[in-house]
């Protein structure tokens, strides 16, 4: 999920993400949430490496019609998300652009013997995830249905990168491969399988579907959201068979 750079005793990890108004920010999103998401998606990549964030650079292309309230709320979202996860905005650049475009670059550090990559899963490992899956897909569904009061809306618009969990999983030394689940479970497993040269057997009844999702859309639709909707930003990882209890120190792990 990040580039890995030798920085002496530790590795520096670096990632960048570009977000556009039309493709990444639903119409119901307020500018503060746009700012929050722009930072969160970058910090999720840092979490997937088992690293601690050290700072974020932001380049923002602002449409000419942006008023001071919009800009102030957007930048407050940047700062609030960074501060909440124990890091800071280091600086960046602002410019005029036809469509709101935000590029974030997050930096972090991780011990060389703890860094986690997508490659490393082995036959016999257990496949695990933090949290529950499908909630962001549920948020997209209720938005299209016109229900803006649903708790799934918050899951969609205010993602929570699993930085604390990522560090605990790295320190457990039980995890063999890890990535974030921002693109949905199916694509995540495809990526892990390709680089690790393994296959996965997923038991449908063991998947932690987000609470209330099946009751809202039915089992088959909920499962489709888990597999393909994306936006959950949980950590999907593989664990040595004897390391599951150590991995569960990270909290809600299935």
XYZ file of N, CA and C in Angstrom:
762
model
N 0.819 -1.217 0.000
C 0.000 0.000 0.000
C 0.852 1.265 0.000
N 2.126 1.149 0.401
C 3.045 2.300 0.448
C 4.374 1.936 -0.202
N 5.094 2.972 -0.638
C 6.491 2.790 -0.980
C 7.292 2.673 0.313
N 8.319 1.836 0.318
C 9.141 1.600 1.512
C 10.542 2.137 1.238
N 10.989 3.056 2.088
C 12.262 3.762 1.879
C 13.156 3.549 3.088
N 14.379 3.119 2.854
C 15.328 2.902 3.948
C 15.662 4.236 4.610
N 15.435 4.324 5.922
C 15.705 5.559 6.656
C 16.574 5.279 7.879
N 17.577 4.428 7.691
C 18.475 4.114 8.794
C 17.955 2.951 9.627
N 17.606 3.215 10.885
C 17.143 2.144 11.762
C 15.724 1.701 11.446
N 14.953 2.556 10.763
C 13.574 2.234 10.430
C 13.335 2.426 8.934
N 12.186 1.986 8.482
C 11.729 2.310 7.140
C 10.806 3.522 7.208
N 10.936 4.413 6.220
C 9.916 5.423 6.001
C 8.959 4.863 4.951
N 7.664 4.989 5.201
C 6.677 4.552 4.215
C 5.961 5.787 3.683
N 5.632 5.772 2.397
C 5.028 6.938 1.748
C 3.925 6.483 0.800
N 2.832 7.225 0.806
C 1.702 6.913 -0.066
C 1.071 8.195 -0.561
N 0.377 8.135 -1.688
C -0.328 9.310 -2.194
C -1.647 8.885 -2.822
N -2.663 9.712 -2.644
C -3.992 9.460 -3.198
C -4.549 10.756 -3.777
N -5.216 10.651 -4.933
C -5.857 11.797 -5.572
C -7.372 11.606 -5.545
N -8.084 12.615 -5.070
C -9.541 12.560 -4.990
C -10.149 13.693 -5.813
N -11.241 13.367 -6.522
C -11.928 14.342 -7.368
C -13.367 14.523 -6.901
N -13.877 15.716 -7.064
C -15.240 16.037 -6.647
C -16.258 15.061 -7.237
N -16.240 14.859 -8.537
C -17.304 14.100 -9.193
C -17.236 12.611 -8.904
N -16.046 12.061 -8.763
C -15.919 10.610 -8.629
C -15.770 10.140 -7.192
N -15.311 10.994 -6.293
C -14.971 10.540 -4.936
C -15.805 11.166 -3.827
N -16.478 12.272 -4.102
C -17.237 12.953 -3.059
C -18.725 12.960 -3.413
N -19.535 12.129 -2.740
C -20.984 12.141 -3.010
C -21.577 13.534 -2.792
N -22.677 13.800 -3.469
C -23.311 15.118 -3.412
C -23.693 15.537 -1.995
N -23.988 14.556 -1.135
C -24.425 14.875 0.232
C -23.265 15.207 1.159
N -22.039 15.095 0.685
C -20.863 15.325 1.512
C -20.674 16.810 1.766
N -20.430 17.180 3.025
C -20.094 18.573 3.311
C -18.588 18.770 3.181
N -18.107 20.010 3.092
C -16.676 20.233 2.864
C -15.787 19.691 3.975
N -16.283 19.711 5.225
C -15.488 19.137 6.323
C -15.259 17.655 6.093
N -16.293 16.941 5.662
C -16.162 15.509 5.399
C -15.228 15.242 4.221
N -15.249 16.138 3.224
C -14.312 15.995 2.108
C -12.875 16.085 2.606
N -12.635 17.014 3.513
C -11.300 17.156 4.075
C -10.909 15.945 4.897
N -11.845 15.484 5.725
C -11.577 14.304 6.570
C -11.221 13.101 5.702
N -12.038 12.839 4.687
C -11.799 11.676 3.836
C -10.456 11.758 3.123
N -10.083 12.953 2.677
C -8.825 13.118 1.945
C -7.629 12.693 2.779
N -7.693 12.930 4.086
C -6.616 12.508 4.978
C -6.760 11.034 5.329
N -7.991 10.600 5.619
C -8.227 9.233 6.090
C -7.774 8.183 5.084
N -8.032 8.425 3.791
C -7.677 7.410 2.795
C -6.163 7.225 2.713
N -5.417 8.288 2.957
C -3.962 8.177 2.967
C -3.462 7.483 4.230
N -4.050 7.817 5.370
C -3.627 7.202 6.625
C -3.949 5.710 6.649
N -4.980 5.297 5.915
C -5.310 3.880 5.851
C -4.178 3.078 5.210
N -3.515 3.663 4.230
C -2.369 2.994 3.611
C -1.214 2.864 4.596
N -1.006 3.884 5.414
C 0.026 3.822 6.454
C -0.303 2.707 7.436
N -1.588 2.602 7.819
C -2.018 1.556 8.753
C -1.743 0.172 8.191
N -1.943 0.002 6.885
C -1.786 -1.310 6.260
C -0.344 -1.801 6.272
N 0.601 -0.896 6.514
C 2.006 -1.279 6.595
C 2.441 -1.562 8.032
N 1.526 -1.359 8.995
C 1.886 -1.502 10.403
C 2.681 -0.327 10.923
N 2.592 0.809 10.228
C 3.433 1.965 10.524
C 2.688 3.018 11.345
N 3.444 3.978 11.859
C 2.888 5.144 12.546
C 3.016 6.354 11.634
N 1.961 7.160 11.504
C 2.038 8.330 10.627
C 2.945 9.406 11.202
N 3.631 10.112 10.314
C 4.526 11.184 10.734
C 4.094 12.543 10.188
N 3.177 12.528 9.222
C 2.699 13.793 8.672
C 2.078 13.598 7.308
N 1.311 14.612 6.873
C 0.614 14.553 5.598
C 0.824 15.861 4.841
N 1.114 15.751 3.556
C 1.162 16.900 2.650
C -0.118 16.920 1.832
N -0.669 18.105 1.609
C -1.921 18.235 0.869
C -1.761 19.265 -0.252
N -2.130 18.858 -1.467
C -2.236 19.800 -2.586
C -3.705 19.878 -2.969
N -4.270 21.081 -2.937
C -5.699 21.259 -3.190
C -5.914 22.177 -4.385
N -6.590 21.642 -5.398
C -7.024 22.451 -6.535
C -8.451 22.890 -6.284
N -8.666 24.185 -6.062
C -9.964 24.715 -5.636
C -10.697 25.377 -6.804
N -11.982 25.034 -7.016
C -12.753 25.692 -8.074
C -12.886 27.195 -7.797
N -12.952 28.000 -8.828
C -13.046 29.461 -8.651
C -14.258 29.883 -7.825
N -15.333 29.104 -7.849
C -16.545 29.487 -7.113
C -16.500 29.133 -5.632
N -15.411 28.541 -5.159
C -15.313 28.168 -3.749
C -15.331 29.410 -2.869
N -16.246 29.448 -1.887
C -16.283 30.596 -0.978
C -15.433 30.309 0.253
N -15.282 31.327 1.099
C -14.396 31.202 2.258
C -14.900 30.148 3.235
N -16.224 30.018 3.382
C -16.769 28.996 4.280
C -16.367 27.601 3.807
N -16.523 27.332 2.510
C -16.172 26.021 1.950
C -14.700 25.714 2.197
N -13.841 26.687 1.910
C -12.397 26.472 2.045
C -12.029 26.260 3.513
N -12.618 27.046 4.411
C -12.315 26.924 5.835
C -12.737 25.562 6.369
N -13.932 25.103 5.991
C -14.422 23.802 6.441
C -13.580 22.661 5.860
N -13.214 22.777 4.592
C -12.380 21.761 3.945
C -11.057 21.595 4.685
N -10.402 22.717 4.953
C -9.104 22.658 5.613
C -9.230 22.260 7.079
N -10.365 22.574 7.711
C -10.606 22.093 9.075
C -10.711 20.576 9.080
N -11.352 20.011 8.061
C -11.438 18.561 7.941
C -10.072 17.915 7.805
N -9.190 18.546 7.003
C -7.807 18.056 6.905
C -7.180 17.963 8.300
N -7.194 19.085 8.991
C -6.502 19.180 10.277
C -7.121 18.315 11.351
N -8.459 18.253 11.387
C -9.128 17.475 12.426
C -8.826 15.986 12.298
N -8.833 15.471 11.070
C -8.540 14.060 10.878
C -7.099 13.747 11.242
N -6.178 14.582 10.784
C -4.767 14.360 11.106
C -4.550 14.383 12.616
N -5.128 15.369 13.292
C -4.956 15.486 14.734
C -5.577 14.300 15.474
N -6.742 13.869 15.036
C -7.428 12.754 15.688
C -6.568 11.490 15.675
N -5.811 11.307 14.610
C -4.967 10.118 14.498
C -3.509 10.386 14.862
N -3.284 11.445 15.603
C -1.975 11.679 16.198
C -0.905 12.162 15.250
N -1.309 12.820 14.166
C -0.309 13.336 13.241
C -0.670 14.774 12.861
N -0.105 15.317 11.784
C -0.292 16.728 11.461
C -0.169 16.960 9.961
N -0.698 18.106 9.543
C -0.520 18.550 8.159
C 0.809 19.299 8.084
N 1.712 18.794 7.247
C 3.054 19.372 7.164
C 3.098 20.603 6.260
N 2.140 20.693 5.332
C 2.144 21.789 4.358
C 1.583 21.270 3.050
N 1.927 21.940 1.963
C 1.443 21.506 0.654
C 1.321 22.661 -0.306
N 0.224 22.655 -1.075
C 0.066 23.672 -2.103
C -1.429 23.861 -2.383
N -1.809 25.082 -2.760
C -3.178 25.345 -3.204
C -3.118 26.035 -4.563
N -4.122 25.749 -5.370
C -4.159 26.318 -6.710
C -5.616 26.366 -7.163
N -5.869 27.016 -8.275
C -7.210 27.060 -8.851
C -7.376 25.916 -9.836
N -8.566 25.280 -9.809
C -8.820 24.143 -10.680
C -10.303 24.121 -11.043
N -10.619 23.617 -12.233
C -12.014 23.572 -12.667
C -12.866 22.682 -11.763
N -12.317 21.556 -11.300
C -13.016 20.624 -10.422
C -12.211 20.461 -9.143
N -12.886 20.446 -7.996
C -12.179 20.226 -6.741
C -11.338 18.962 -6.834
N -10.035 19.104 -6.660
C -9.099 17.989 -6.747
C -8.136 18.078 -5.568
N -8.044 16.992 -4.810
C -7.193 16.982 -3.619
C -6.223 15.821 -3.711
N -4.948 16.127 -3.556
C -3.910 15.102 -3.556
C -3.254 15.099 -2.181
N -3.332 13.964 -1.513
C -2.701 13.815 -0.205
C -1.504 12.888 -0.298
N -0.458 13.219 0.445
C 0.727 12.367 0.546
C 1.024 12.165 2.025
N 0.910 10.920 2.491
C 1.144 10.609 3.896
C 2.488 9.916 4.059
N 3.178 10.279 5.128
C 4.471 9.693 5.467
C 4.377 9.028 6.833
N 5.108 7.950 7.000
C 5.123 7.276 8.291
C 6.416 6.512 8.480
N 6.558 5.911 9.663
C 7.754 5.129 9.969
C 7.352 3.808 10.600
N 8.135 2.778 10.322
C 7.901 1.463 10.911
C 9.244 0.756 11.090
N 9.356 -0.011 12.160
C 10.572 -0.783 12.395
C 10.787 -1.780 11.263
N 12.037 -2.001 10.894
C 12.329 -2.838 9.737
C 11.853 -4.276 9.923
N 11.849 -4.761 11.145
C 11.435 -6.141 11.369
C 9.933 -6.278 11.604
N 9.199 -5.157 11.548
C 7.763 -5.200 11.758
C 6.953 -4.812 10.525
N 7.603 -4.294 9.491
C 6.870 -3.818 8.314
C 6.051 -4.949 7.706
N 4.807 -4.632 7.312
C 3.907 -5.609 6.715
C 3.629 -5.225 5.268
N 3.617 -6.228 4.402
C 3.391 -6.000 2.982
C 2.256 -6.904 2.504
N 1.874 -6.727 1.263
C 0.846 -7.603 0.684
C 1.411 -8.996 0.415
N 2.682 -9.090 0.203
C 3.330 -10.368 -0.062
C 3.749 -11.023 1.241
N 3.495 -12.308 1.360
C 3.932 -13.020 2.554
C 2.961 -14.069 3.052
N 1.727 -14.064 2.534
C 0.744 -15.076 2.933
C 1.223 -16.454 2.479
N 1.007 -17.462 3.349
C 1.479 -18.812 3.057
C 0.349 -19.823 3.209
N 0.421 -20.947 2.488
C -0.591 -21.993 2.661
C -0.724 -22.379 4.131
N -1.955 -22.459 4.602
C -2.194 -22.798 5.999
C -2.464 -21.601 6.882
N -2.144 -20.392 6.401
C -2.434 -19.184 7.184
C -3.944 -18.982 7.306
N -4.352 -18.242 8.311
C -5.755 -17.880 8.502
C -6.007 -16.516 7.874
N -7.141 -16.379 7.209
C -7.537 -15.107 6.599
C -8.416 -14.335 7.576
N -8.063 -13.098 7.857
C -8.748 -12.314 8.889
C -9.067 -10.904 8.399
N -9.975 -10.252 9.118
C -10.261 -8.839 8.887
C -10.555 -8.149 10.204
N -10.239 -6.874 10.272
C -10.702 -6.069 11.392
C -12.151 -5.656 11.128
N -12.850 -5.320 12.197
C -14.174 -4.716 12.082
C -15.195 -5.545 11.328
N -16.125 -4.851 10.685
C -17.167 -5.492 9.881
C -17.120 -4.937 8.469
N -17.766 -5.639 7.552
C -17.643 -5.299 6.134
C -19.002 -4.979 5.520
N -18.990 -4.125 4.507
C -20.199 -3.792 3.764
C -20.884 -2.518 4.210
N -20.422 -1.917 5.307
C -21.087 -0.730 5.842
C -21.063 0.452 4.892
N -19.930 0.671 4.233
C -19.841 1.794 3.292
C -20.744 1.556 2.082
N -20.813 0.308 1.634
C -21.728 -0.025 0.547
C -23.170 0.218 0.954
N -23.470 -0.078 2.215
C -24.798 0.213 2.742
C -25.081 1.696 2.751
N -24.048 2.497 3.060
C -24.210 3.947 3.035
C -24.530 4.461 1.651
N -23.876 3.899 0.645
C -24.140 4.285 -0.746
C -25.573 3.919 -1.131
N -26.027 2.768 -0.660
C -27.378 2.294 -0.990
C -28.443 3.194 -0.364
N -28.282 3.518 0.929
C -29.307 4.338 1.587
C -29.301 5.763 1.039
N -28.130 6.243 0.625
C -28.069 7.578 0.011
C -28.901 7.605 -1.269
N -28.747 6.576 -2.097
C -29.512 6.515 -3.343
C -31.005 6.326 -3.072
N -31.324 5.727 -1.900
C -32.725 5.531 -1.526
C -33.317 6.768 -0.851
N -32.475 7.762 -0.557
C -32.947 9.001 0.042
C -33.014 9.002 1.556
N -32.432 7.980 2.210
C -32.429 7.908 3.676
C -31.105 8.455 4.195
N -31.095 9.739 4.542
C -29.854 10.391 4.954
C -29.623 10.329 6.454
N -30.526 9.674 7.193
C -30.387 9.576 8.644
C -29.719 8.278 9.080
N -29.484 7.374 8.156
C -28.929 6.070 8.494
C -27.491 6.189 8.987
N -27.134 5.324 9.953
C -25.761 5.295 10.469
C -24.777 4.841 9.392
N -25.273 4.173 8.347
C -24.388 3.747 7.267
C -23.848 4.942 6.476
N -24.576 6.056 6.493
C -24.113 7.259 5.805
C -22.787 7.736 6.407
N -22.688 7.723 7.730
C -21.455 8.136 8.401
C -20.310 7.206 8.029
N -20.595 5.905 7.958
C -19.571 4.930 7.573
C -19.024 5.240 6.183
N -19.905 5.694 5.294
C -19.500 6.012 3.925
C -18.698 7.311 3.854
N -19.163 8.336 4.569
C -18.605 9.679 4.397
C -17.441 10.000 5.330
N -17.318 9.267 6.439
C -16.260 9.558 7.417
C -15.495 8.281 7.755
N -14.696 7.778 6.816
C -13.963 6.521 7.043
C -12.973 6.646 8.202
N -12.718 5.504 8.849
C -11.835 5.460 10.009
C -10.642 4.551 9.719
N -9.498 5.106 9.393
C -8.315 4.272 9.159
C -7.918 3.520 10.422
N -7.521 2.269 10.279
C -7.251 1.394 11.436
C -5.775 1.453 11.839
N -5.324 2.656 12.219
C -3.914 2.840 12.570
C -3.542 2.105 13.853
N -4.361 2.211 14.874
C -4.057 1.529 16.146
C -4.008 0.024 15.928
N -4.996 -0.483 15.210
C -5.042 -1.917 14.954
C -3.847 -2.377 14.126
N -3.464 -1.569 13.134
C -2.324 -1.922 12.299
C -1.042 -2.051 13.087
N -0.839 -1.142 14.035
C 0.373 -1.204 14.870
C 0.368 -2.444 15.764
N -0.786 -2.728 16.362
C -0.869 -3.903 17.226
C -0.627 -5.176 16.432
N -1.200 -5.247 15.241
C -1.002 -6.424 14.394
C 0.463 -6.582 13.993
N 1.124 -5.475 13.678
C 2.547 -5.548 13.331
C 3.372 -6.035 14.518
N 3.094 -5.498 15.689
C 3.853 -5.866 16.888
C 3.583 -7.299 17.342
N 2.445 -7.854 16.920
C 2.128 -9.231 17.297
C 3.076 -10.234 16.640
N 3.673 -9.848 15.539
C 4.561 -10.705 14.738
C 3.857 -11.975 14.247
N 2.532 -11.955 14.297
C 1.756 -13.112 13.845
C 1.248 -12.943 12.422
N 1.251 -11.706 11.922
C 0.677 -11.394 10.610
C 1.719 -11.622 9.520
N 1.303 -12.271 8.444
C 2.237 -12.566 7.350
C 2.041 -11.665 6.132
N 0.840 -11.108 5.956
C 0.572 -10.182 4.845
C -0.638 -9.336 5.230
N -0.687 -8.103 4.722
C -1.802 -7.227 5.089
C -1.982 -6.127 4.046
N -3.237 -5.690 3.891
C -3.553 -4.525 3.072
C -4.865 -3.944 3.575
N -5.195 -2.744 3.134
C -6.498 -2.209 3.538
C -7.559 -2.661 2.541
N -8.820 -2.574 2.981
C -9.936 -3.136 2.233
C -10.738 -2.058 1.520
N -10.088 -1.012 1.081
C -10.805 0.129 0.513
C -11.507 -0.196 -0.802
N -11.095 -1.261 -1.486
C -11.693 -1.598 -2.782
C -12.646 -2.787 -2.708
N -13.010 -3.226 -1.512
C -13.893 -4.378 -1.372
C -13.119 -5.664 -1.170
N -13.767 -6.660 -0.562
C -13.081 -7.892 -0.186
C -12.587 -8.679 -1.394
N -13.383 -8.755 -2.457
C -13.002 -9.578 -3.610
C -11.704 -9.080 -4.253
N -11.614 -7.786 -4.508
C -10.412 -7.240 -5.148
C -9.219 -7.312 -4.198
N -9.466 -7.095 -2.907
C -8.380 -7.186 -1.926
C -7.772 -8.587 -1.923
N -8.630 -9.605 -1.904
C -8.125 -10.982 -1.893
C -7.439 -11.328 -3.206
N -7.934 -10.786 -4.313
C -7.281 -11.006 -5.602
C -5.859 -10.447 -5.587
N -5.716 -9.243 -5.012
C -4.386 -8.621 -4.935
C -3.455 -9.424 -4.030
N -3.957 -9.827 -2.855
C -3.137 -10.621 -1.932
C -2.741 -11.951 -2.561
N -3.679 -12.591 -3.244
C -3.411 -13.886 -3.861
C -2.338 -13.774 -4.941
N -2.434 -12.714 -5.737
C -1.492 -12.551 -6.858
C -0.060 -12.373 -6.365
N 0.129 -11.481 -5.390
C 1.511 -11.190 -4.967
C 2.067 -12.271 -4.046
N 1.193 -12.960 -3.302
C 1.663 -14.003 -2.391
C 1.662 -15.385 -3.030
N 1.066 -15.509 -4.236
C 1.007 -16.787 -4.943
C 0.312 -17.872 -4.114
N -0.825 -17.482 -3.539
C -1.664 -18.419 -2.797
C -3.109 -18.222 -3.235
N -3.978 -19.156 -2.807
C -5.408 -18.987 -3.004
C -6.076 -18.874 -1.651
N -7.356 -18.482 -1.645
C -8.090 -18.328 -0.390
C -9.405 -19.090 -0.443
N -9.753 -19.708 0.675
C -11.081 -20.275 0.839
C -11.808 -19.416 1.870
N -12.912 -18.786 1.450
C -13.675 -17.890 2.318
C -14.997 -18.551 2.673
N -15.258 -18.704 3.945
C -16.511 -19.302 4.402
C -17.552 -18.195 4.545
N -18.598 -18.280 3.726
C -19.610 -17.225 3.662
C -20.220 -16.921 5.028
N -20.489 -17.966 5.811
C -21.155 -17.744 7.100
C -20.231 -17.155 8.150
N -18.940 -17.041 7.847
C -17.996 -16.456 8.796
C -17.698 -14.987 8.506
N -18.164 -14.479 7.358
C -17.878 -13.082 6.996
C -18.615 -12.141 7.955
N -17.907 -11.197 8.567
C -18.547 -10.260 9.507
C -19.274 -9.133 8.777
N -20.494 -9.405 8.350
C -21.291 -8.403 7.641
C -21.736 -7.324 8.626
N -21.663 -6.069 8.216
C -22.012 -4.938 9.081
C -23.397 -5.118 9.696
N -23.499 -4.816 10.969
C -24.754 -4.998 11.710
C -25.888 -4.195 11.063
N -26.998 -4.871 10.829
C -28.181 -4.219 10.274
C -28.238 -4.213 8.768
N -27.147 -4.593 8.102
C -27.113 -4.516 6.640
C -28.004 -5.579 6.001
N -27.934 -6.810 6.503
C -28.758 -7.879 5.938
C -30.243 -7.603 6.134
N -30.592 -7.076 7.311
C -31.990 -6.761 7.578
C -32.504 -5.684 6.620
N -31.604 -4.819 6.160
C -31.989 -3.703 5.305
C -32.108 -4.107 3.835
N -31.152 -4.914 3.341
C -31.115 -5.201 1.900
C -31.213 -6.691 1.571
N -31.200 -7.548 2.587
C -31.210 -8.986 2.331
C -29.796 -9.542 2.269
N -29.677 -10.852 2.473
C -28.345 -11.475 2.575
C -27.553 -11.370 1.278
N -28.162 -11.684 0.157
C -27.418 -11.709 -1.110
C -26.883 -10.326 -1.472
N -27.714 -9.292 -1.310
C -27.273 -7.925 -1.612
C -26.200 -7.476 -0.637
N -26.349 -7.853 0.642
C -25.338 -7.492 1.638
C -24.005 -8.139 1.298
N -24.042 -9.400 0.881
C -22.816 -10.103 0.512
C -22.161 -9.446 -0.698
N -22.972 -9.017 -1.650
C -22.442 -8.306 -2.825
C -21.733 -7.020 -2.412
N -22.300 -6.296 -1.434
C -21.676 -5.070 -0.944
C -20.337 -5.364 -0.274
N -20.291 -6.435 0.506
C -19.044 -6.836 1.162
C -17.958 -7.101 0.129
N -18.328 -7.809 -0.922
C -17.339 -8.257 -1.894
C -16.880 -7.158 -2.835
N -17.780 -6.249 -3.203
C -17.426 -5.357 -4.313
C -17.633 -3.867 -4.092
N -18.338 -3.458 -3.037
C -18.645 -2.025 -2.908
C -17.430 -1.181 -2.525
N -16.592 -1.691 -1.651
C -15.431 -0.919 -1.215
C -15.808 0.164 -0.230
N -14.789 0.920 0.200
C -15.005 2.042 1.091
C -15.007 1.720 2.567
N -14.760 0.452 2.938
C -14.799 0.088 4.359
C -13.522 0.488 5.105
N -12.385 0.453 4.444
C -11.097 0.824 5.041
C -10.766 0.003 6.291
N -11.191 -1.271 6.296
C -10.723 -2.204 7.309
C -9.397 -2.798 6.839
N -8.741 -3.562 7.710
C -7.505 -4.238 7.355
C -7.801 -5.711 7.105
N -7.396 -6.207 5.951
C -7.506 -7.626 5.617
C -6.101 -8.212 5.686
N -5.945 -9.329 6.420
C -4.597 -9.829 6.659
C -4.597 -11.335 6.863
N -3.416 -11.920 6.751
C -3.238 -13.350 6.995
C -2.384 -13.546 8.233
N -2.690 -14.614 8.960
C -2.081 -14.850 10.267
C -1.563 -16.276 10.350
N -0.406 -16.450 10.971
C 0.091 -17.795 11.261
C -0.957 -18.530 12.109
N -1.173 -19.809 11.844
C -2.218 -20.540 12.570
C -2.120 -20.452 14.090
N -0.902 -20.383 14.612
C -0.742 -20.315 16.071
C -0.690 -18.876 16.587
N -0.957 -17.903 15.701
C -0.833 -16.501 16.107
C -2.148 -15.760 16.216
N -3.273 -16.481 16.110
C -4.572 -15.808 16.079
C -4.853 -15.051 17.374
N -4.547 -15.641 18.510
C -4.825 -14.982 19.784
C -4.023 -13.691 19.912
N -2.780 -13.702 19.445
C -1.961 -12.483 19.479
C -2.555 -11.419 18.573
N -3.068 -11.833 17.398
C -3.667 -10.878 16.468
C -4.942 -10.279 17.043
N -5.674 -11.041 17.829
C -6.938 -10.556 18.397
C -6.737 -9.472 19.432
N -5.502 -9.218 19.833
C -5.208 -8.091 20.722
C -5.542 -6.761 20.030
N -5.655 -6.794 18.702
C -5.980 -5.572 17.946
C -7.423 -5.164 18.118
N -8.265 -6.013 18.725
C -9.655 -5.660 18.951
C -10.592 -6.566 18.189
N -11.519 -5.969 17.426
C -12.526 -6.745 16.702
C -11.917 -7.385 15.471
N -11.550 -8.649 15.606
C -10.895 -9.393 14.520
C -11.695 -10.655 14.250
N -11.989 -10.895 12.974
C -12.677 -12.121 12.563
C -11.735 -12.965 11.731
